[in-house]
Every structure is written in structure tokens, then in C-alpha cells.
Short mmCIF file of C-alpha atoms and ligand atoms in Angstrom, two decimals:
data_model
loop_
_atom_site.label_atom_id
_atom_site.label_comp_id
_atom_site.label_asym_id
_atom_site.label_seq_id
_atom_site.Cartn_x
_atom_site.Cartn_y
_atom_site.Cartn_z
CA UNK A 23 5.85 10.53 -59.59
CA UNK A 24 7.40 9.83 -62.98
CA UNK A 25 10.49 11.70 -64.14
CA UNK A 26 10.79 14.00 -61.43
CA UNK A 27 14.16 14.68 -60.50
CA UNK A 28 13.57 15.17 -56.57
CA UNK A 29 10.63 13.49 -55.43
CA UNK A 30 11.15 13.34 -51.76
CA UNK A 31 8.05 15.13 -51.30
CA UNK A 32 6.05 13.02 -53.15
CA UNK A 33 7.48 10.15 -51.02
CA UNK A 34 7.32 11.22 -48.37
CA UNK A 35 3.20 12.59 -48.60
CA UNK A 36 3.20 9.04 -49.22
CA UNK A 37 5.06 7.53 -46.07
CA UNK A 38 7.74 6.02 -47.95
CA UNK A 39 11.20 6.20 -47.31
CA UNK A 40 12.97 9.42 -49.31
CA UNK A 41 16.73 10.83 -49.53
CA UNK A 42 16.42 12.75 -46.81
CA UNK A 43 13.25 14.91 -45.27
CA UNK A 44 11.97 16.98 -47.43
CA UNK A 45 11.05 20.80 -46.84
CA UNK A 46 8.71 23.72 -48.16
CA UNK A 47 7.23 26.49 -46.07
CA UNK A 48 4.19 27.97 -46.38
CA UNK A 49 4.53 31.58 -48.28
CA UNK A 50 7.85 31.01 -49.12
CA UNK A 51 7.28 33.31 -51.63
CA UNK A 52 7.01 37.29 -49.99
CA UNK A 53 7.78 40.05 -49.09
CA UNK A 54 10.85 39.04 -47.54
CA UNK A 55 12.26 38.18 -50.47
CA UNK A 56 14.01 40.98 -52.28
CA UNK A 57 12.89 39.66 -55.58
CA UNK A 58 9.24 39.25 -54.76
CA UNK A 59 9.49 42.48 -52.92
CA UNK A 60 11.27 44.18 -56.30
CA UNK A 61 7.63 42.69 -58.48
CA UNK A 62 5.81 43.77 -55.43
CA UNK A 63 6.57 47.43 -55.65
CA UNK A 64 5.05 47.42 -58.75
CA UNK A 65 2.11 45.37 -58.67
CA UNK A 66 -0.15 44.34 -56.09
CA UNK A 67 -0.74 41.19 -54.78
CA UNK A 68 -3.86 40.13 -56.60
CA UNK A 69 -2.22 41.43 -59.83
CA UNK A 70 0.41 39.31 -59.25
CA UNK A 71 -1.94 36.38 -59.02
CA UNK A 72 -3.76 37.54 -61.94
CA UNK A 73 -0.60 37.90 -64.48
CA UNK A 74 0.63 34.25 -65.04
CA UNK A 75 4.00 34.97 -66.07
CA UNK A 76 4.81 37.02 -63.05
CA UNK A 77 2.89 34.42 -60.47
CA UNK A 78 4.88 31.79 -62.26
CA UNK A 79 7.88 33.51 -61.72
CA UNK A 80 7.37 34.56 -58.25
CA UNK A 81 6.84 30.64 -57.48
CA UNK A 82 9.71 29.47 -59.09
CA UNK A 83 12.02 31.87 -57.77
CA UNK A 84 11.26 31.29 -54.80
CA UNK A 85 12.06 27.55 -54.70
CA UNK A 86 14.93 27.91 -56.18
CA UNK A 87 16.08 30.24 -53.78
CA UNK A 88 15.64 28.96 -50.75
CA UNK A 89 16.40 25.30 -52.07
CA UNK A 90 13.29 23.78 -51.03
CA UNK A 91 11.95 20.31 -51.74
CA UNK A 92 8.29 21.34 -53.22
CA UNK A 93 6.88 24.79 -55.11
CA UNK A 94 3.51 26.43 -53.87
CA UNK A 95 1.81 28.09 -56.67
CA UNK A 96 1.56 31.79 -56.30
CA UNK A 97 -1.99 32.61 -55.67
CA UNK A 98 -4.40 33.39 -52.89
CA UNK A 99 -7.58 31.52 -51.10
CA UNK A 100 -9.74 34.51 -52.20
CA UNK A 101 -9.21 34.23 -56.32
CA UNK A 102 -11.99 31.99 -56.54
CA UNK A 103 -14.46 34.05 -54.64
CA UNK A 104 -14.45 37.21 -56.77
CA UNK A 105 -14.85 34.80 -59.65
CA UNK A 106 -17.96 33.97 -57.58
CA UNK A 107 -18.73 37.76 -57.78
CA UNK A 108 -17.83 38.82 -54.34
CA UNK A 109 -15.91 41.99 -54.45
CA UNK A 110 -12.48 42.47 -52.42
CA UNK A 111 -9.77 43.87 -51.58
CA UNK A 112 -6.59 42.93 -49.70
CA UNK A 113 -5.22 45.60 -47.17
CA UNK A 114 -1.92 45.07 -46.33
CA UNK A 115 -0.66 43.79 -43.07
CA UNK A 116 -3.87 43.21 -42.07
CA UNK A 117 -5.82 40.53 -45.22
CA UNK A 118 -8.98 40.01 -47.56
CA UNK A 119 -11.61 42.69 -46.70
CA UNK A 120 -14.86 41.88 -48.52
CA UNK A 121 -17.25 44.82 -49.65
CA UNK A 122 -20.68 43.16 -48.96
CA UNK A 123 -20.60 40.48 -46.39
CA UNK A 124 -22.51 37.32 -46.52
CA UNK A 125 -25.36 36.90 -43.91
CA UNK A 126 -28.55 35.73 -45.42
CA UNK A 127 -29.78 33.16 -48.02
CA UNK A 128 -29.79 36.20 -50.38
CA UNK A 129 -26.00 36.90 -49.87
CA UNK A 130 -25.39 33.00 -50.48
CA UNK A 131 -28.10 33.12 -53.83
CA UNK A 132 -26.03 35.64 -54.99
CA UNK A 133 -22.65 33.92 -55.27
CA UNK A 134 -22.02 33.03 -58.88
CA UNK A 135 -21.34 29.37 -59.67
CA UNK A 136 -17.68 28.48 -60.01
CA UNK A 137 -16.32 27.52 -63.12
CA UNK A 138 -12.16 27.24 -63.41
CA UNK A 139 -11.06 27.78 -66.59
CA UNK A 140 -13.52 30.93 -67.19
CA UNK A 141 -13.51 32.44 -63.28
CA UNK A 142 -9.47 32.16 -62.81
CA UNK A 143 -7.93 31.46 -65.82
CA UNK A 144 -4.73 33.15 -64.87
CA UNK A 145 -4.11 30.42 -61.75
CA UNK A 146 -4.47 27.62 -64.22
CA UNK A 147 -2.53 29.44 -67.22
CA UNK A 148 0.35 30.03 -64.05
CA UNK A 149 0.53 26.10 -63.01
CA UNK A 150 1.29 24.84 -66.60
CA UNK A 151 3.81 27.86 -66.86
CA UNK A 152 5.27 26.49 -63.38
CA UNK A 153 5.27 23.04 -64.35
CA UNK A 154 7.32 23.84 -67.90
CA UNK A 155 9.95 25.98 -65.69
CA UNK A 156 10.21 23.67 -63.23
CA UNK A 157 11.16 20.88 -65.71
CA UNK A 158 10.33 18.45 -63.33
CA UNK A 159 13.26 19.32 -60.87
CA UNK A 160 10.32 19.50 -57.81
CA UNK A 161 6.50 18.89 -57.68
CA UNK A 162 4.24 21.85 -57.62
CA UNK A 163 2.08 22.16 -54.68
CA UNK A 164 -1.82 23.57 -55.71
CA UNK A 165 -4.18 24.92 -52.56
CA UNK A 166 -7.26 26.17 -51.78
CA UNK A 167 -8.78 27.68 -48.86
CA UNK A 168 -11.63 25.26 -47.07
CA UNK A 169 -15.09 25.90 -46.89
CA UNK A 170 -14.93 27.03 -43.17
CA UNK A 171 -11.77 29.52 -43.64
CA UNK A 172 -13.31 31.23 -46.63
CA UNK A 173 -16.93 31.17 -44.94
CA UNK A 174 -15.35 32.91 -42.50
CA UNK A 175 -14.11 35.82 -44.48
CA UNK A 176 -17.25 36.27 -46.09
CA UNK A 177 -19.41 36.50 -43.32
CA UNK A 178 -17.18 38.61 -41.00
CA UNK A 179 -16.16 40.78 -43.81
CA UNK A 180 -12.39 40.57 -43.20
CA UNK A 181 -10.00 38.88 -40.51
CA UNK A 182 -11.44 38.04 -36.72
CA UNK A 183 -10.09 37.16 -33.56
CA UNK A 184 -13.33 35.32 -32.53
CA UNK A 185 -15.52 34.89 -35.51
CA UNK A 186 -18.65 35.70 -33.65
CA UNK A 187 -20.75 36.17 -36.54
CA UNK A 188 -19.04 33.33 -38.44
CA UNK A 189 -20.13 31.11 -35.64
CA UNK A 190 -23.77 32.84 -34.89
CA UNK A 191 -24.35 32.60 -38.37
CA UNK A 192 -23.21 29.20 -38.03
CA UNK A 193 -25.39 27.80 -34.55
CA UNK A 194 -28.65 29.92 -35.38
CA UNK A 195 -28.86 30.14 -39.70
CA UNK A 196 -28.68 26.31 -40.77
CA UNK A 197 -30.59 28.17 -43.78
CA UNK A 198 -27.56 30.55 -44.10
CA UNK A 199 -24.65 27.99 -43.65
CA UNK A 200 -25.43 24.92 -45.13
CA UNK A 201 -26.21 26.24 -48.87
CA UNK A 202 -22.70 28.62 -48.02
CA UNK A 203 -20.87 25.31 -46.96
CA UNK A 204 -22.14 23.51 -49.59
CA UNK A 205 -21.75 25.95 -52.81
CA UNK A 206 -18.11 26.53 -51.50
CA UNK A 207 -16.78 23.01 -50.96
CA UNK A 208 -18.33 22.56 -54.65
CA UNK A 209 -16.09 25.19 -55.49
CA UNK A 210 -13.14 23.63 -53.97
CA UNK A 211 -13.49 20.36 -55.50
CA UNK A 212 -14.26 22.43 -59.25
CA UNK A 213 -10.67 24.91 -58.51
CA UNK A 214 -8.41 21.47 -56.98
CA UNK A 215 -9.60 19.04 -59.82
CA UNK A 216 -8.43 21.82 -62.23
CA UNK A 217 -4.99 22.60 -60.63
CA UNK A 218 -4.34 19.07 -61.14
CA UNK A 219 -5.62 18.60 -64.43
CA UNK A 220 -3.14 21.42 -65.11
CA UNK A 221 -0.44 20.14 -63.52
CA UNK A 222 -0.18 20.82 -59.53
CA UNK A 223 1.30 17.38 -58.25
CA UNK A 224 -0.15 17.55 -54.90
CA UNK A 225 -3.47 19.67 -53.37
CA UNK A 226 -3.28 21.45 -50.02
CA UNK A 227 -6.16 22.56 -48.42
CA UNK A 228 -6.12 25.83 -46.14
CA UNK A 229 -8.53 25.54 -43.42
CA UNK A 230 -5.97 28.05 -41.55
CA UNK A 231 -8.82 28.84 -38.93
CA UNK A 232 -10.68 25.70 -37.98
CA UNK A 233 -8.82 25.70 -35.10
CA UNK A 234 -11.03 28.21 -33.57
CA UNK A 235 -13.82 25.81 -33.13
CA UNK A 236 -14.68 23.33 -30.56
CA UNK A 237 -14.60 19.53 -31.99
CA UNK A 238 -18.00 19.54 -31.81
CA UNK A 239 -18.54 22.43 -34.07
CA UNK A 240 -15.79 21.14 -36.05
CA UNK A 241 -17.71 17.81 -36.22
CA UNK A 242 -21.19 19.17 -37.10
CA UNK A 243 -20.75 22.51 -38.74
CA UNK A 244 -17.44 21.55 -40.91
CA UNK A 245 -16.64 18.09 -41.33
CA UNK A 246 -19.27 17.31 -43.59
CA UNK A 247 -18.19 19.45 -46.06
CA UNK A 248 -14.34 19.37 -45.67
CA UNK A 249 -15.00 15.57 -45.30
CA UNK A 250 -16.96 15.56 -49.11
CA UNK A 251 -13.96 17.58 -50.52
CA UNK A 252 -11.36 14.83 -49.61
CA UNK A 253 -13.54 11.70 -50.41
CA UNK A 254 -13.98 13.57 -54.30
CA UNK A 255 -9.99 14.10 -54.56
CA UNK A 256 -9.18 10.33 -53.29
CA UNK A 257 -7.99 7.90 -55.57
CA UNK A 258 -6.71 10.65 -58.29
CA UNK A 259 -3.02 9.55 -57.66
CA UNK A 260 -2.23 12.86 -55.91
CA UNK A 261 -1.34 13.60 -51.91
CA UNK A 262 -3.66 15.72 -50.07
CA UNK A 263 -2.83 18.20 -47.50
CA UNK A 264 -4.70 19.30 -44.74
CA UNK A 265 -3.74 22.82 -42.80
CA UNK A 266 -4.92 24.54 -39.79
CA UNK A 267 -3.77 27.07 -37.34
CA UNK A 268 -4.33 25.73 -32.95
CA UNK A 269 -6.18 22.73 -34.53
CA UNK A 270 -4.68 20.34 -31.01
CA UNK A 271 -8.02 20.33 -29.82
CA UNK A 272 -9.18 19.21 -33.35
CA UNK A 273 -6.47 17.22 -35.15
CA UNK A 274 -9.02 13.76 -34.59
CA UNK A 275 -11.67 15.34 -36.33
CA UNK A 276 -9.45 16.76 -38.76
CA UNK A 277 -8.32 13.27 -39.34
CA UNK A 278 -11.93 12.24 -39.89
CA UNK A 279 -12.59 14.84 -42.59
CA UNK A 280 -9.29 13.33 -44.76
CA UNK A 281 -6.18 13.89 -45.90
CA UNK A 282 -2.96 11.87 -46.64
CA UNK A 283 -0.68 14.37 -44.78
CA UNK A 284 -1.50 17.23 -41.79
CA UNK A 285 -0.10 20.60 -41.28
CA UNK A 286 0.32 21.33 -37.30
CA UNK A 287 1.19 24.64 -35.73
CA UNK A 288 3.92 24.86 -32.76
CA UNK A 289 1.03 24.48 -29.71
CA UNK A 290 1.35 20.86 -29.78
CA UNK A 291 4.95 18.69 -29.83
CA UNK A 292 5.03 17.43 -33.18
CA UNK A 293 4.67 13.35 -31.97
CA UNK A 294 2.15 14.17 -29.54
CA UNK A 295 0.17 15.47 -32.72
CA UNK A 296 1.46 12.26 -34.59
CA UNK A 297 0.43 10.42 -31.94
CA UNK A 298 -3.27 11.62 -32.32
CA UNK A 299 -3.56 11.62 -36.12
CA UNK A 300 -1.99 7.75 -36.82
CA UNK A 301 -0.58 6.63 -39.76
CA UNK A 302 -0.48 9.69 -41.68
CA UNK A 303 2.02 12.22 -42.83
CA UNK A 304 3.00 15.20 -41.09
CA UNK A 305 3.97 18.75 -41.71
CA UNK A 306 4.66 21.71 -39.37
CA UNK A 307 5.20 22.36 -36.13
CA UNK A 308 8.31 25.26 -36.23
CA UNK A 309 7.37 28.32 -34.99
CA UNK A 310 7.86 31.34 -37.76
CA UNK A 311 8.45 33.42 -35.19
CA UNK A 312 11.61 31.00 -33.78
CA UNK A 313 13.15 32.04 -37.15
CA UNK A 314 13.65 35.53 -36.64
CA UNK A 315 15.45 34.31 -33.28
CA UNK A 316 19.49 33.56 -33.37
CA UNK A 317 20.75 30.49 -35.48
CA UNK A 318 21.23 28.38 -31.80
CA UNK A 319 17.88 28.92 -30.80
CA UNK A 320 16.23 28.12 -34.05
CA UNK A 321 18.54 25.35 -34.95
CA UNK A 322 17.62 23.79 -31.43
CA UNK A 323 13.99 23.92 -32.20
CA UNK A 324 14.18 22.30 -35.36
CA UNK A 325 16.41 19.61 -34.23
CA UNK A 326 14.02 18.95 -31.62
CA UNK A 327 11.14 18.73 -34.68
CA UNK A 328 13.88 15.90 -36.08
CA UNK A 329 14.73 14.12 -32.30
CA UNK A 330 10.84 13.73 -31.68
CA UNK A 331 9.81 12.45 -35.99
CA UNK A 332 12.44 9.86 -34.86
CA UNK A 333 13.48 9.37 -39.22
CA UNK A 334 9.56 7.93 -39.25
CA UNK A 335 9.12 7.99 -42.89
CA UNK A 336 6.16 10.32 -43.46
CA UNK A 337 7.59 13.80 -42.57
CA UNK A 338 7.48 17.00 -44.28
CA UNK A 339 10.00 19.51 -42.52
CA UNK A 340 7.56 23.21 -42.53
CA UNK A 341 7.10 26.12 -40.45
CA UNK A 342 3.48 25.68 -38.55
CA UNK A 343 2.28 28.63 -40.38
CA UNK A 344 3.38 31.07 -42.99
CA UNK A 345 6.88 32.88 -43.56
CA UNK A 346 6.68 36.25 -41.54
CA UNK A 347 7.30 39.29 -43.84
CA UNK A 348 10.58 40.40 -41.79
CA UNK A 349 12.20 36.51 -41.69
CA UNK A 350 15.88 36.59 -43.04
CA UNK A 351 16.34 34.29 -46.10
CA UNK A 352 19.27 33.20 -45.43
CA UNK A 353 17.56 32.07 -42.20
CA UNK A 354 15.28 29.82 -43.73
CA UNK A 355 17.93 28.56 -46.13
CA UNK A 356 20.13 27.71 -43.35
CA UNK A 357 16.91 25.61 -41.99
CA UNK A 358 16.60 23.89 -45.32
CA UNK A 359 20.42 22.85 -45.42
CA UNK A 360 19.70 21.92 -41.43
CA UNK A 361 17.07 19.73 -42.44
CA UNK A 362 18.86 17.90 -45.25
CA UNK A 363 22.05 17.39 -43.88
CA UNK A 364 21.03 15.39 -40.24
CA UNK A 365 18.42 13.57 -42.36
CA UNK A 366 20.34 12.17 -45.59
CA UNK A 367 20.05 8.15 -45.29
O1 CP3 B 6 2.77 30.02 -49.88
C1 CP3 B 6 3.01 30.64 -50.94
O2 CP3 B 6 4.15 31.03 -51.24
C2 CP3 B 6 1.86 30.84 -51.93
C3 CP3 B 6 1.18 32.07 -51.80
C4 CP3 B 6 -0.04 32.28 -50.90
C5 CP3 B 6 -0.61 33.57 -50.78
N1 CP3 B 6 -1.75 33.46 -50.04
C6 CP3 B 6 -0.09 34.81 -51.40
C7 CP3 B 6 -0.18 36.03 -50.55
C8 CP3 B 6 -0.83 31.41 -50.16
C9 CP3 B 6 -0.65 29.91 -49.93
C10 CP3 B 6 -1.92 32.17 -49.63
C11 CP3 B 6 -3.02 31.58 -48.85
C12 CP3 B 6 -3.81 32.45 -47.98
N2 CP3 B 6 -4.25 33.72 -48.22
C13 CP3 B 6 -4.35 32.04 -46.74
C14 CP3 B 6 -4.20 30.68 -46.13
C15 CP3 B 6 -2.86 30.49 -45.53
C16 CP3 B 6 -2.65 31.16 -44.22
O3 CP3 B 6 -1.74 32.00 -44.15
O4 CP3 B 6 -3.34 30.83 -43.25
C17 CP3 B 6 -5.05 33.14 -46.20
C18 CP3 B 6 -5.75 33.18 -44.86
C19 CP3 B 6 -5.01 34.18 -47.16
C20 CP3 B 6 -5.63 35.54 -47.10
C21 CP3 B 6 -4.57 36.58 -47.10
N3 CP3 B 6 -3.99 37.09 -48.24
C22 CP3 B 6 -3.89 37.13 -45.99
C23 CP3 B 6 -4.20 36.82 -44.55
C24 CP3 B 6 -2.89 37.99 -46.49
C25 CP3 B 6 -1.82 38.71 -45.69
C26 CP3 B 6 -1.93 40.18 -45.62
C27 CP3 B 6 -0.57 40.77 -45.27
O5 CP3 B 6 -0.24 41.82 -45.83
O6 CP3 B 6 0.18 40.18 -44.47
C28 CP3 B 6 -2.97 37.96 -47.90
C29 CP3 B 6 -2.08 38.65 -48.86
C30 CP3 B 6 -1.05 37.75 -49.43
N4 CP3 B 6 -1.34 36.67 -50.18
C31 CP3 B 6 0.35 37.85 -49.29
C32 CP3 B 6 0.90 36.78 -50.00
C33 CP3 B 6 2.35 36.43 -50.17
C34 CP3 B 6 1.08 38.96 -48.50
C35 CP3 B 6 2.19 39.61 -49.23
C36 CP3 B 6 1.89 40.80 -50.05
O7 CP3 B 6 1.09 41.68 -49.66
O8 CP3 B 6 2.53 40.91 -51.10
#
């Protein structure tokens, strides 16, 4: 990327050789930060997202705190989707809880088309904001959620263990799903294409629960449509990133739908993963949970992520899901300085 000062992330999306690995983690800005936690009391989360100047300054902070390689912008997977007119809520310690769910072709008529600029303003006002207070010291990561993960939230009405009527929605409605699966991955390719126009050097997708699906769901209920968001990002100069939570079973189908670099949770050793995907990057693998633990344990976990990546170029240090709300920062900071010091070439 031109002009940026650190660009190891950039590099390294790309599997070329950088400084040293880079790092991010995934909601490295929250409540366990006292200064998001200081906005927090004040606002609440969707406010945040909707107020650029405080998003942007809950993304940057956060960077710069912990020292970290890349920014996420501050925002959440369900901004689009009350822009498409569904109504929500987000409880606390628990997620999104949707008024009406989805569940018939109605439900799915309903939805609103997506358009960026008038339906979320305030994400794409908060990247440029990013990008000017960044001054190009790191790239700026955009997201959004995948079809599958924000299908699932609509038609369960809020978080599952199982996703029953995700899934019976999914086997018995082709009616239901397919226009669903189709109007949102149109909506993910709309939101992405104007993160970047705005800014966002890189595009992660957050399919966080794929990984509840057999691979041959995954292949005929979800690739199609995660599979059309990736080919309409390729070739626009920017990495994408592909996330899931217990995706082992389904990291070759994963690989299928696209993707320059994969997020992987802690259920699989990060090389038997790497093994599976090929020449890709990687991302992932540390348990949040093994940060909470002493410094010996978690410093022997991620120096086993390091012994087993071997200094292949193509690795993104990250936890294999987000920052836990009661994580110490100077826990993750010691990570990050872990992370730099036994990689620098
Ligand atoms: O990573 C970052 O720093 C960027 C911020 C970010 C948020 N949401 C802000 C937020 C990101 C990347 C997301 C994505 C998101 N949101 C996902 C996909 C990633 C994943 O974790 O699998 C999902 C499933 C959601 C939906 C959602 N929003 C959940 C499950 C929650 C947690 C509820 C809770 O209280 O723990 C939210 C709320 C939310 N969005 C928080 C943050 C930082 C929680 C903190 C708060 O309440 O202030």
C-alpha cells in the first residue's frame, strides 16, 4: 500500500515477507478498555456506531493502545440490517435481538434494499474520519457480517446454540432462503465496495457461525452466496478476510467460497488448518480465553502459534475470536510485544 508507514499487514494478507508478524484482534476495541468503557457509560453501543466522531475515536484509540499492526472500524454486523428496516436491539452480554423475525417470503419482501451512503452514513462518514487520524501509520480494516451469520439472526430472532430454525428454514423453504441469501450478499457487496471507496484498506467478512454447519450445508446452502461476494471484491487491489467460529470441519469449503487470508479458532492447530486451506494467509488460532490465564501459560500458547507458522510468510498473529470483556490490556499488549519481538527479521 502506498505511503503507509507500517504495512506489515498489508504484506503479509498478501504472503510476502514483512518486518515482523503482524497483529490485530478481533474487538480490540471494548469494554475492557477503560476508555471505551468511559464513552460506553454514556452511550450505547449502536450510538456509538452511529456518531462518527466517537466510532472513529473508539477505533483509533484502541490501536494505538494496544500497539497493534491493523485498526478495525468501530461498527457492528447488524448496522446494515436496520437500514434494511429490520428493527433491533442489542442486549448486553447476551447480542442482536430482532423484533420481527424473518420466516416467510413476506418477511424477506419486506427488507428494504440497501443503499450505503443513505442507510449508514455514519459507518462511511467514521472510515474517512479513521483514515485522516490514522495518517497512514496502519491500514484500516472494514467488515461485514456474511449472508449466513446475519440470516441467522434474523430468522432465530437473536443468538442460538443450534440454529434450528435457521437451518429448517434453510432444508425445507428454498422459497424463504434463497431470495434471504441472495438480497443479503447483495448487501454485502453494496456496504464492502463502499468501505473501500471510503477508505478501509482491507475487507473482512464475519461468517462467525458457519461453523455450525455440516460441509455439505456449507456447500449447498452458503457457498454460493459467500462464494459471489468474494468473486465481486477480487481484483479491487484490497485483501479479503474470511472468519468463522469451529469452521475445522469446513475450512475446504471455506476455501472454495474465497478469500486471500482465513481466520481459525483454537479447535484446530494452526498448520493443521494451514495445511487444509493451501497457499493462503492465516489468522487466529489463540484462545481469548488463554489470555485471561497467567503470562507463562499464555505466552506458551502463543509461542506455540509462532513454533508451528514456522516464519511462513502469510501470517496474521489474532485471537481465534473476539477480545473477552474481562481480558487485561496489558495482557494483550504484552502478546503484541510477544509477537513482534521473536518475529523481527
Ligand atoms: O473488532 C472491533 O473492535 C470492531 C467492533 C465490532 C463490534 N461488533 C462492536 C461491538 C465488530 C467487528 C463486531 C462484529 C459482530 N457483531 C459480530 C461478528 C464477530 C463475532 O464476534 O463473531 C457479531 C456476531 C456481532 C453481534 C453482536 N454485537 C454481539 C454478539 C455483541 C455482543 C454482546 C455483548 O454484550 O457481549 C454485540 C455488541 C457489540 N458490538 C459489542 C462491541 C464491542 C459489545 C460491547 C458493548 O456492549 O459495548
Amino acid at each position: 500500500m502506498p505511503g503507509l508507514e507500517n504495512d506489515n499487514f498489508l504484506r503479509a494478507c498478501r504472503r510476502k515477507e514483512a518486518d515482523y508478524t503482524p497483529v490485530w484482534f478481533m474487538r480490540q476495541a471494548g469494554r475492557y478498555l477503560e476508555s471505551y468503557r468511559k464513552i460506553r457509560a454514556q452511550h450505547d453501543v449502536l450510538s456509538i456506531c452511529k456518531t462518527p466522531e466517537l466510532s472513529a475515536k473508539v477505533t483509533v484509540d484502541a490501536a494505538n493502545e494496544l500497539g497493534v499492526d491493523a485498526a478495525i472500524i468501530f461498527a457492528d454486523i447488524m448496522l446494515p440490517l436496520e437500514a434494511m428496516g429490520v428493527r433491533l436491539r442489542i442486549v448486553e452480554d447476551t447480542g442482536p435481538k430482532i423484533e420481527s423475525p424473518v420466516r416467510n417470503e413476506d418477511d424477506v419482501a419486506k427488507l428494504r434494499d440497501f443503499r450505503p451512503e443513505e442507510g449508514v452514513p455514519f459507518v462511511i462518514d467514521a472510515i474517512r474520519r479513521v483514515k485522516e487520524l490514522l495518517e497512514d501509520r496502519i491500514p484500516l480494516i472494514g467488515f461485514s457480517g456474511a449472508p449466513f451469520t446475519l440470516a441467522s439472526y434474523l430468522v432465530e430472532g437473536g443468538p442460538s446454540r443450534d440454529f434450528t430454525e435457521t437451518k429448517k428454514l434453510m432444508y425445507a423453504r428454498p422459497e424463504v432462503w434463497k431470495p434471504l441469501m441472495t438480497r443479503l450478499s447483495r448487501m454485502v457487496v453494496d456496504y464492502l465496495s463502499a468501505q473501500v471507496k471510503a477508505g478501509a484498506d482491507a475487507v473482512q467478512l464475519f461468517d462467525s457461525w458457519s461453523g455450525s454447519l455440516s460441509p455439505v450445508d456449507y456447500e449447498e446452502f452458503v457457498l454460493p452466496y459467500s462464494g459471489w461476494i468474494f468473486d465481486e471484491l477480487q481484483g479491487r487491489g484490497i485483501p479479503r478476510l474470511h472468519f468463522g467460529v469451529g469452521t475445522a470441519g469446513i475450512l475446504r469449503m471455506m476455501r472454495k467460497a474465497g478469500g486471500d487470508v482465513f481466520g481459525v479458532d483454537w479447535r484446530i492447530p494452526i498448520d493443521e488448518a494451514w495445511d487444509v486451506l493451501g497457499d493462503v494467509g492465516i489468522q487466529g488460532n489463540l484462545d481469548p480465553a488463554a489470555v485471561l490465564a497467567g503470562p507463562d501459560l499464555f505466552d506458551a500458547r502463543a509461542r506455540d502459534i509462532l513454533v508451528r507458522v514456522g516464519g511462513r510468510p502469510g501470517h496474521i498473529f489474532n485471537l481465534g475470536h473476539g477480545v473477552l470483556p474481562e481480558t487485561r490490556p496489558e495482557q494483550l499488549k504484552r502478546v503484541v510485544d510477544l509477537v513482534h519481538r521473536e518475529t523481527k527479521r
